[in-house]
């Protein structure tokens, strides 16, 4: 019974050690290889606008959902069909979220520019 338990723990320890060694080797392979780091820098530079767009969309989605829900309650009785009210609420909510983003940028610029000058 003790021998099988020892073998089990030895196997786990060996797997952890080999994984750790492979991670270290992989890190130094990437760290020392200039071609891969140059490729990674170019790739991140190319994908930066897409990444920024995805982050902004992720952050503005709750604001858009809140505005859409509020507008949907208000627009549904006033529109002919529910589908038209959903489309109108979504469009106005997107505009509201974008105006919120522009407002945040204006506030940041208004706070930063006077301190710089």
PDB file of C-alpha atoms in Angstrom:
ATOM      1  CA  UNK A   1       0.000   0.000   0.000  1.00  0.00           C
ATOM      2  CA  UNK A   2       2.800   2.445   0.899  1.00  0.00           C
ATOM      3  CA  UNK A   3       4.766   1.635  -2.260  1.00  0.00           C
ATOM      4  CA  UNK A   4       1.865   2.510  -4.602  1.00  0.00           C
ATOM      5  CA  UNK A   5       1.254   5.764  -2.717  1.00  0.00           C
ATOM      6  CA  UNK A   6       4.957   6.628  -3.034  1.00  0.00           C
ATOM      7  CA  UNK A   7       4.869   5.891  -6.771  1.00  0.00           C
ATOM      8  CA  UNK A   8       1.778   8.072  -7.174  1.00  0.00           C
ATOM      9  CA  UNK A   9       3.419  11.036  -5.426  1.00  0.00           C
ATOM     10  CA  UNK A  10       6.670  10.453  -7.307  1.00  0.00           C
ATOM     11  CA  UNK A  11       4.777  10.540 -10.602  1.00  0.00           C
ATOM     12  CA  UNK A  12       3.037  13.786  -9.667  1.00  0.00           C
ATOM     13  CA  UNK A  13       6.316  15.355  -8.543  1.00  0.00           C
ATOM     14  CA  UNK A  14       8.048  14.301 -11.749  1.00  0.00           C
ATOM     15  CA  UNK A  15       5.244  15.727 -13.895  1.00  0.00           C
ATOM     16  CA  UNK A  16       5.338  19.028 -11.978  1.00  0.00           C
ATOM     17  CA  UNK A  17       9.130  19.212 -12.302  1.00  0.00           C
ATOM     18  CA  UNK A  18       9.098  18.489 -16.052  1.00  0.00           C
ATOM     19  CA  UNK A  19       6.322  21.046 -16.569  1.00  0.00           C
ATOM     20  CA  UNK A  20       8.277  23.647 -14.610  1.00  0.00           C
ATOM     21  CA  UNK A  21      11.430  22.955 -16.646  1.00  0.00           C
ATOM     22  CA  UNK A  22       9.498  23.191 -19.910  1.00  0.00           C
ATOM     23  CA  UNK A  23       8.000  26.514 -18.847  1.00  0.00           C
ATOM     24  CA  UNK A  24      11.434  27.907 -18.023  1.00  0.00           C
ATOM     25  CA  UNK A  25      12.870  26.686 -21.322  1.00  0.00           C
ATOM     26  CA  UNK A  26       9.930  28.149 -23.230  1.00  0.00           C
ATOM     27  CA  UNK A  27      10.344  31.503 -21.461  1.00  0.00           C
ATOM     28  CA  UNK A  28      14.045  31.744 -22.256  1.00  0.00           C
ATOM     29  CA  UNK A  29      13.450  30.618 -25.830  1.00  0.00           C
ATOM     30  CA  UNK A  30      11.000  33.474 -26.286  1.00  0.00           C
ATOM     31  CA  UNK A  31      13.038  35.948 -24.232  1.00  0.00           C
ATOM     32  CA  UNK A  32      16.270  35.377 -26.143  1.00  0.00           C
ATOM     33  CA  UNK A  33      14.859  34.989 -29.623  1.00  0.00           C
ATOM     34  CA  UNK A  34      14.732  38.473 -31.202  1.00  0.00           C
ATOM     35  CA  UNK A  35      12.710  37.430 -34.228  1.00  0.00           C
ATOM     36  CA  UNK A  36       9.830  36.200 -32.106  1.00  0.00           C
ATOM     37  CA  UNK A  37       9.793  39.317 -29.941  1.00  0.00           C
ATOM     38  CA  UNK A  38       9.838  41.522 -33.049  1.00  0.00           C
ATOM     39  CA  UNK A  39       6.941  39.527 -34.498  1.00  0.00           C
ATOM     40  CA  UNK A  40       5.024  39.800 -31.215  1.00  0.00           C
ATOM     41  CA  UNK A  41       5.538  43.596 -31.100  1.00  0.00           C
ATOM     42  CA  UNK A  42       4.334  43.982 -34.682  1.00  0.00           C
ATOM     43  CA  UNK A  43       1.322  41.758 -34.039  1.00  0.00           C
ATOM     44  CA  UNK A  44       0.277  43.680 -30.934  1.00  0.00           C
ATOM     45  CA  UNK A  45       0.759  46.965 -32.781  1.00  0.00           C
ATOM     46  CA  UNK A  46      -1.434  45.751 -35.644  1.00  0.00           C
ATOM     47  CA  UNK A  47      -4.121  44.367 -33.326  1.00  0.00           C
ATOM     48  CA  UNK A  48      -4.147  47.376 -30.985  1.00  0.00           C
ATOM     49  CA  UNK A  49      -7.118  49.175 -32.660  1.00  0.00           C
ATOM     50  CA  UNK A  50      -9.156  45.977 -32.587  1.00  0.00           C
ATOM     51  CA  UNK A  51      -8.290  45.403 -28.937  1.00  0.00           C
ATOM     52  CA  UNK A  52      -9.205  48.968 -27.998  1.00  0.00           C
ATOM     53  CA  UNK A  53     -12.499  48.647 -29.866  1.00  0.00           C
ATOM     54  CA  UNK A  54     -13.361  45.396 -28.110  1.00  0.00           C
ATOM     55  CA  UNK A  55     -12.540  46.844 -24.687  1.00  0.00           C
ATOM     56  CA  UNK A  56     -14.621  49.959 -25.329  1.00  0.00           C
ATOM     57  CA  UNK A  57     -17.544  47.866 -26.582  1.00  0.00           C
ATOM     58  CA  UNK A  58     -17.293  45.667 -23.492  1.00  0.00           C
ATOM     59  CA  UNK A  59     -17.278  48.680 -21.181  1.00  0.00           C
ATOM     60  CA  UNK A  60     -20.095  50.532 -22.959  1.00  0.00           C
ATOM     61  CA  UNK A  61     -22.402  47.518 -23.227  1.00  0.00           C
ATOM     62  CA  UNK A  62     -23.938  47.875 -19.706  1.00  0.00           C
ATOM     63  CA  UNK A  63     -24.662  51.557 -20.347  1.00  0.00           C
ATOM     64  CA  UNK A  64     -26.282  50.706 -23.670  1.00  0.00           C
ATOM     65  CA  UNK A  65     -28.355  47.912 -22.108  1.00  0.00           C
ATOM     66  CA  UNK A  66     -29.571  50.224 -19.331  1.00  0.00           C
ATOM     67  CA  UNK A  67     -30.582  52.949 -21.799  1.00  0.00           C
ATOM     68  CA  UNK A  68     -32.212  50.397 -24.077  1.00  0.00           C
ATOM     69  CA  UNK A  69     -34.322  48.951 -21.266  1.00  0.00           C
ATOM     70  CA  UNK A  70     -35.400  52.375 -20.096  1.00  0.00           C
ATOM     71  CA  UNK A  71     -36.222  53.536 -23.651  1.00  0.00           C
ATOM     72  CA  UNK A  72     -38.057  50.318 -24.478  1.00  0.00           C
ATOM     73  CA  UNK A  73     -40.469  50.893 -21.584  1.00  0.00           C
ATOM     74  CA  UNK A  74     -41.124  54.389 -22.828  1.00  0.00           C
ATOM     75  CA  UNK A  75     -41.260  53.713 -26.597  1.00  0.00           C
ATOM     76  CA  UNK A  76     -43.328  50.508 -26.695  1.00  0.00           C
ATOM     77  CA  UNK A  77     -46.711  52.178 -26.049  1.00  0.00           C
ATOM     78  CA  UNK A  78     -45.982  54.949 -28.570  1.00  0.00           C
ATOM     79  CA  UNK A  79     -44.865  52.813 -31.548  1.00  0.00           C
ATOM     80  CA  UNK A  80     -46.993  50.716 -33.881  1.00  0.00           C
ATOM     81  CA  UNK A  81     -45.062  47.460 -33.513  1.00  0.00           C
ATOM     82  CA  UNK A  82     -42.792  46.037 -30.854  1.00  0.00           C
ATOM     83  CA  UNK A  83     -40.060  45.368 -33.433  1.00  0.00           C
ATOM     84  CA  UNK A  84     -39.917  49.044 -34.429  1.00  0.00           C
ATOM     85  CA  UNK A  85     -39.726  50.087 -30.795  1.00  0.00           C
ATOM     86  CA  UNK A  86     -36.854  47.616 -30.182  1.00  0.00           C
ATOM     87  CA  UNK A  87     -34.916  48.936 -33.182  1.00  0.00           C
ATOM     88  CA  UNK A  88     -35.492  52.552 -32.215  1.00  0.00           C
ATOM     89  CA  UNK A  89     -34.562  51.898 -28.582  1.00  0.00           C
ATOM     90  CA  UNK A  90     -31.358  50.113 -29.641  1.00  0.00           C
ATOM     91  CA  UNK A  91     -30.339  52.946 -31.972  1.00  0.00           C
ATOM     92  CA  UNK A  92     -30.969  55.652 -29.395  1.00  0.00           C
ATOM     93  CA  UNK A  93     -29.219  53.593 -26.689  1.00  0.00           C
ATOM     94  CA  UNK A  94     -26.118  53.217 -28.870  1.00  0.00           C
ATOM     95  CA  UNK A  95     -26.060  56.962 -29.464  1.00  0.00           C
ATOM     96  CA  UNK A  96     -26.458  57.573 -25.714  1.00  0.00           C
ATOM     97  CA  UNK A  97     -23.572  55.212 -24.913  1.00  0.00           C
ATOM     98  CA  UNK A  98     -21.340  56.920 -27.476  1.00  0.00           C
ATOM     99  CA  UNK A  99     -22.282  60.344 -26.107  1.00  0.00           C
ATOM    100  CA  UNK A 100     -21.377  59.061 -22.640  1.00  0.00           C
ATOM    101  CA  UNK A 101     -17.963  57.992 -23.977  1.00  0.00           C
ATOM    102  CA  UNK A 102     -17.407  61.370 -25.614  1.00  0.00           C
ATOM    103  CA  UNK A 103     -18.446  63.058 -22.376  1.00  0.00           C
ATOM    104  CA  UNK A 104     -15.900  61.016 -20.421  1.00  0.00           C
ATOM    105  CA  UNK A 105     -13.166  62.004 -22.898  1.00  0.00           C
ATOM    106  CA  UNK A 106     -14.146  65.682 -22.674  1.00  0.00           C
ATOM    107  CA  UNK A 107     -14.061  65.564 -18.876  1.00  0.00           C
ATOM    108  CA  UNK A 108     -10.643  63.865 -18.916  1.00  0.00           C
ATOM    109  CA  UNK A 109      -9.236  66.382 -21.366  1.00  0.00           C
ATOM    110  CA  UNK A 110     -10.729  69.278 -19.389  1.00  0.00           C
ATOM    111  CA  UNK A 111      -9.068  67.922 -16.251  1.00  0.00           C
ATOM    112  CA  UNK A 112      -5.682  67.217 -17.819  1.00  0.00           C
ATOM    113  CA  UNK A 113      -5.098  70.210 -20.129  1.00  0.00           C
ATOM    114  CA  UNK A 114      -5.193  72.952 -17.456  1.00  0.00           C
ATOM    115  CA  UNK A 115      -2.707  71.081 -15.307  1.00  0.00           C
ATOM    116  CA  UNK A 116      -0.331  70.669 -18.251  1.00  0.00           C
ATOM    117  CA  UNK A 117      -0.492  74.335 -19.233  1.00  0.00           C
TER     118      UNK A 117
END
